[in-house]
Amino acid sequence: MAVWRPATHEIDPLLEAVANTARATILPTATINIPPPSADGICSQRLRDGRELRLKLSAHYLEQERRGPCTVLVYALQGNAVVDNRMGYRVTGQAVLDVATRAFLEVECQLEQVGPVMP
């Protein structure tokens, strides 16, 4: 069993926003302070460091498995992000949700910089 430890560094605001959007995509009733997506599925929000994020993210169910005493659902994450209408990112990742408690055991997102966005 894992032991809780306090964070050793400040989480990047961009990764934090992507992870929160992933949680809200998988479990829409979660109480995460992010605005709902627009009709085209794009979430727009201001990061805590002042940058503007536009994110389109989807979650796809992969499998149900056992992790220790827990039954979990595993999801794949993929999408695209644009920060300040300048830099584009490809988003991939994985999320693990405990079936019994509906708690996220893991939300891991990777952002790959794909270059500047042309107006």
PDB file of C-alpha atoms in Angstrom, residues 11-114:
ATOM      1  CA  ILE A  11       2.906  21.341 -10.296  1.00  0.00           C
ATOM      2  CA  ASP A  12       3.091  23.048 -13.685  1.00  0.00           C
ATOM      3  CA  PRO A  13      -0.138  25.060 -14.224  1.00  0.00           C
ATOM      4  CA  LEU A  14      -0.527  23.675 -17.760  1.00  0.00           C
ATOM      5  CA  LEU A  15      -0.231  20.038 -16.630  1.00  0.00           C
ATOM      6  CA  GLU A  16      -2.570  20.749 -13.724  1.00  0.00           C
ATOM      7  CA  ALA A  17      -5.246  22.154 -16.046  1.00  0.00           C
ATOM      8  CA  VAL A  18      -4.925  19.227 -18.469  1.00  0.00           C
ATOM      9  CA  ALA A  19      -5.197  16.692 -15.630  1.00  0.00           C
ATOM     10  CA  ASN A  20      -8.251  18.465 -14.186  1.00  0.00           C
ATOM     11  CA  THR A  21      -9.895  18.501 -17.621  1.00  0.00           C
ATOM     12  CA  ALA A  22      -9.141  14.784 -17.979  1.00  0.00           C
ATOM     13  CA  ARG A  23     -10.852  14.097 -14.643  1.00  0.00           C
ATOM     14  CA  ALA A  24     -13.902  16.147 -15.674  1.00  0.00           C
ATOM     15  CA  THR A  25     -14.020  14.402 -19.072  1.00  0.00           C
ATOM     16  CA  ILE A  26     -14.104  10.949 -17.485  1.00  0.00           C
ATOM     17  CA  LEU A  27     -16.264  11.797 -14.477  1.00  0.00           C
ATOM     18  CA  PRO A  28     -18.346  14.862 -15.424  1.00  0.00           C
ATOM     19  CA  THR A  29     -19.979  15.071 -12.002  1.00  0.00           C
ATOM     20  CA  ALA A  30     -16.627  15.642 -10.306  1.00  0.00           C
ATOM     21  CA  THR A  31     -16.387  18.992  -8.578  1.00  0.00           C
ATOM     22  CA  ILE A  32     -13.454  20.472 -10.434  1.00  0.00           C
ATOM     23  CA  ASN A  33     -13.361  24.211 -10.914  1.00  0.00           C
ATOM     24  CA  ILE A  34     -13.147  24.357 -14.720  1.00  0.00           C
ATOM     25  CA  PRO A  35     -15.609  25.841 -17.191  1.00  0.00           C
ATOM     26  CA  PRO A  36     -17.634  23.438 -19.365  1.00  0.00           C
ATOM     27  CA  PRO A  37     -16.497  22.897 -22.961  1.00  0.00           C
ATOM     28  CA  SER A  38     -18.018  24.923 -25.786  1.00  0.00           C
ATOM     29  CA  ALA A  39     -20.304  23.302 -28.366  1.00  0.00           C
ATOM     30  CA  ASP A  40     -17.264  22.182 -30.383  1.00  0.00           C
ATOM     31  CA  GLY A  41     -15.814  20.377 -27.336  1.00  0.00           C
ATOM     32  CA  ILE A  42     -13.008  22.877 -26.733  1.00  0.00           C
ATOM     33  CA  CYS A  43     -12.355  23.937 -23.139  1.00  0.00           C
ATOM     34  CA  SER A  44     -11.024  27.455 -22.665  1.00  0.00           C
ATOM     35  CA  GLN A  45      -9.577  28.591 -19.370  1.00  0.00           C
ATOM     36  CA  ARG A  46      -7.063  30.940 -17.854  1.00  0.00           C
ATOM     37  CA  LEU A  47      -4.212  29.170 -16.095  1.00  0.00           C
ATOM     38  CA  ARG A  48      -3.186  30.334 -12.637  1.00  0.00           C
ATOM     39  CA  ASP A  49      -0.005  31.823 -14.134  1.00  0.00           C
ATOM     40  CA  GLY A  50      -2.092  34.034 -16.461  1.00  0.00           C
ATOM     41  CA  ARG A  51      -1.718  32.101 -19.719  1.00  0.00           C
ATOM     42  CA  GLU A  52      -4.794  31.159 -21.745  1.00  0.00           C
ATOM     43  CA  LEU A  53      -5.403  27.480 -22.553  1.00  0.00           C
ATOM     44  CA  ARG A  54      -7.625  26.047 -25.256  1.00  0.00           C
ATOM     45  CA  LEU A  55      -7.879  22.278 -24.952  1.00  0.00           C
ATOM     46  CA  LYS A  56      -9.724  19.536 -26.780  1.00  0.00           C
ATOM     47  CA  LEU A  57      -9.346  16.265 -24.894  1.00  0.00           C
ATOM     48  CA  SER A  58     -10.995  12.876 -25.176  1.00  0.00           C
ATOM     49  CA  ALA A  59     -10.878   9.853 -22.907  1.00  0.00           C
ATOM     50  CA  HIS A  60     -11.325   6.309 -24.169  1.00  0.00           C
ATOM     51  CA  TYR A  61     -12.014   3.335 -21.919  1.00  0.00           C
ATOM     52  CA  LEU A  62      -9.262   0.710 -22.247  1.00  0.00           C
ATOM     53  CA  GLU A  63      -9.911  -1.972 -19.658  1.00  0.00           C
ATOM     54  CA  GLN A  64     -11.014  -3.004 -16.204  1.00  0.00           C
ATOM     55  CA  GLU A  65      -8.332  -4.582 -14.033  1.00  0.00           C
ATOM     56  CA  ARG A  66      -7.355  -5.339 -10.466  1.00  0.00           C
ATOM     57  CA  ARG A  67      -4.685  -3.293  -8.702  1.00  0.00           C
ATOM     58  CA  GLY A  68      -4.129  -4.772  -5.308  1.00  0.00           C
ATOM     59  CA  PRO A  69      -7.505  -4.938  -3.560  1.00  0.00           C
ATOM     60  CA  CYS A  70      -9.087  -2.419  -5.983  1.00  0.00           C
ATOM     61  CA  THR A  71     -10.989  -2.930  -9.208  1.00  0.00           C
ATOM     62  CA  VAL A  72     -10.074  -0.046 -11.497  1.00  0.00           C
ATOM     63  CA  LEU A  73     -11.021   1.326 -14.886  1.00  0.00           C
ATOM     64  CA  VAL A  74      -8.159   2.429 -17.135  1.00  0.00           C
ATOM     65  CA  TYR A  75      -8.660   5.202 -19.693  1.00  0.00           C
ATOM     66  CA  ALA A  76      -6.424   6.499 -22.481  1.00  0.00           C
ATOM     67  CA  LEU A  77      -6.278  10.277 -22.933  1.00  0.00           C
ATOM     68  CA  GLN A  78      -5.559  12.114 -26.162  1.00  0.00           C
ATOM     69  CA  GLY A  79      -6.071  15.579 -27.545  1.00  0.00           C
ATOM     70  CA  ASN A  80      -4.574  18.902 -28.503  1.00  0.00           C
ATOM     71  CA  ALA A  81      -3.837  22.098 -26.615  1.00  0.00           C
ATOM     72  CA  VAL A  82      -2.962  25.662 -27.571  1.00  0.00           C
ATOM     73  CA  VAL A  83      -1.456  28.096 -25.075  1.00  0.00           C
ATOM     74  CA  ASP A  84      -1.873  31.858 -25.601  1.00  0.00           C
ATOM     75  CA  ASN A  85      -2.824  31.232 -29.260  1.00  0.00           C
ATOM     76  CA  ARG A  86       0.889  30.719 -29.894  1.00  0.00           C
ATOM     77  CA  MET A  87       2.186  27.265 -28.978  1.00  0.00           C
ATOM     78  CA  GLY A  88       0.538  23.943 -29.839  1.00  0.00           C
ATOM     79  CA  TYR A  89       0.835  20.685 -27.911  1.00  0.00           C
ATOM     80  CA  ARG A  90      -0.184  17.086 -28.492  1.00  0.00           C
ATOM     81  CA  VAL A  91      -1.653  15.599 -25.316  1.00  0.00           C
ATOM     82  CA  THR A  92      -1.506  11.911 -24.398  1.00  0.00           C
ATOM     83  CA  GLY A  93      -1.903  10.121 -21.122  1.00  0.00           C
ATOM     84  CA  GLN A  94      -3.682   7.648 -18.948  1.00  0.00           C
ATOM     85  CA  ALA A  95      -6.131   7.837 -16.062  1.00  0.00           C
ATOM     86  CA  VAL A  96      -7.017   5.160 -13.523  1.00  0.00           C
ATOM     87  CA  LEU A  97     -10.341   5.326 -11.664  1.00  0.00           C
ATOM     88  CA  ASP A  98     -11.220   3.196  -8.633  1.00  0.00           C
ATOM     89  CA  VAL A  99     -14.609   1.574  -9.312  1.00  0.00           C
ATOM     90  CA  ALA A 100     -15.744   1.398  -5.683  1.00  0.00           C
ATOM     91  CA  THR A 101     -14.851   4.917  -4.555  1.00  0.00           C
ATOM     92  CA  ARG A 102     -14.901   6.710  -7.950  1.00  0.00           C
ATOM     93  CA  ALA A 103     -11.582   8.269  -6.925  1.00  0.00           C
ATOM     94  CA  PHE A 104      -8.795   8.861  -9.415  1.00  0.00           C
ATOM     95  CA  LEU A 105      -5.781   6.804  -8.403  1.00  0.00           C
ATOM     96  CA  GLU A 106      -3.641   8.186 -11.215  1.00  0.00           C
ATOM     97  CA  VAL A 107      -3.909  10.842 -13.903  1.00  0.00           C
ATOM     98  CA  GLU A 108      -0.763  11.062 -15.973  1.00  0.00           C
ATOM     99  CA  CYS A 109      -0.573  13.469 -18.925  1.00  0.00           C
ATOM    100  CA  GLN A 110       2.269  14.149 -21.317  1.00  0.00           C
ATOM    101  CA  LEU A 111       2.452  17.260 -23.469  1.00  0.00           C
ATOM    102  CA  GLU A 112       4.535  17.145 -26.618  1.00  0.00           C
ATOM    103  CA  GLN A 113       5.282  20.537 -28.103  1.00  0.00           C
ATOM    104  CA  VAL A 114       4.335  20.495 -31.792  1.00  0.00           C
TER     105      VAL A 114
END
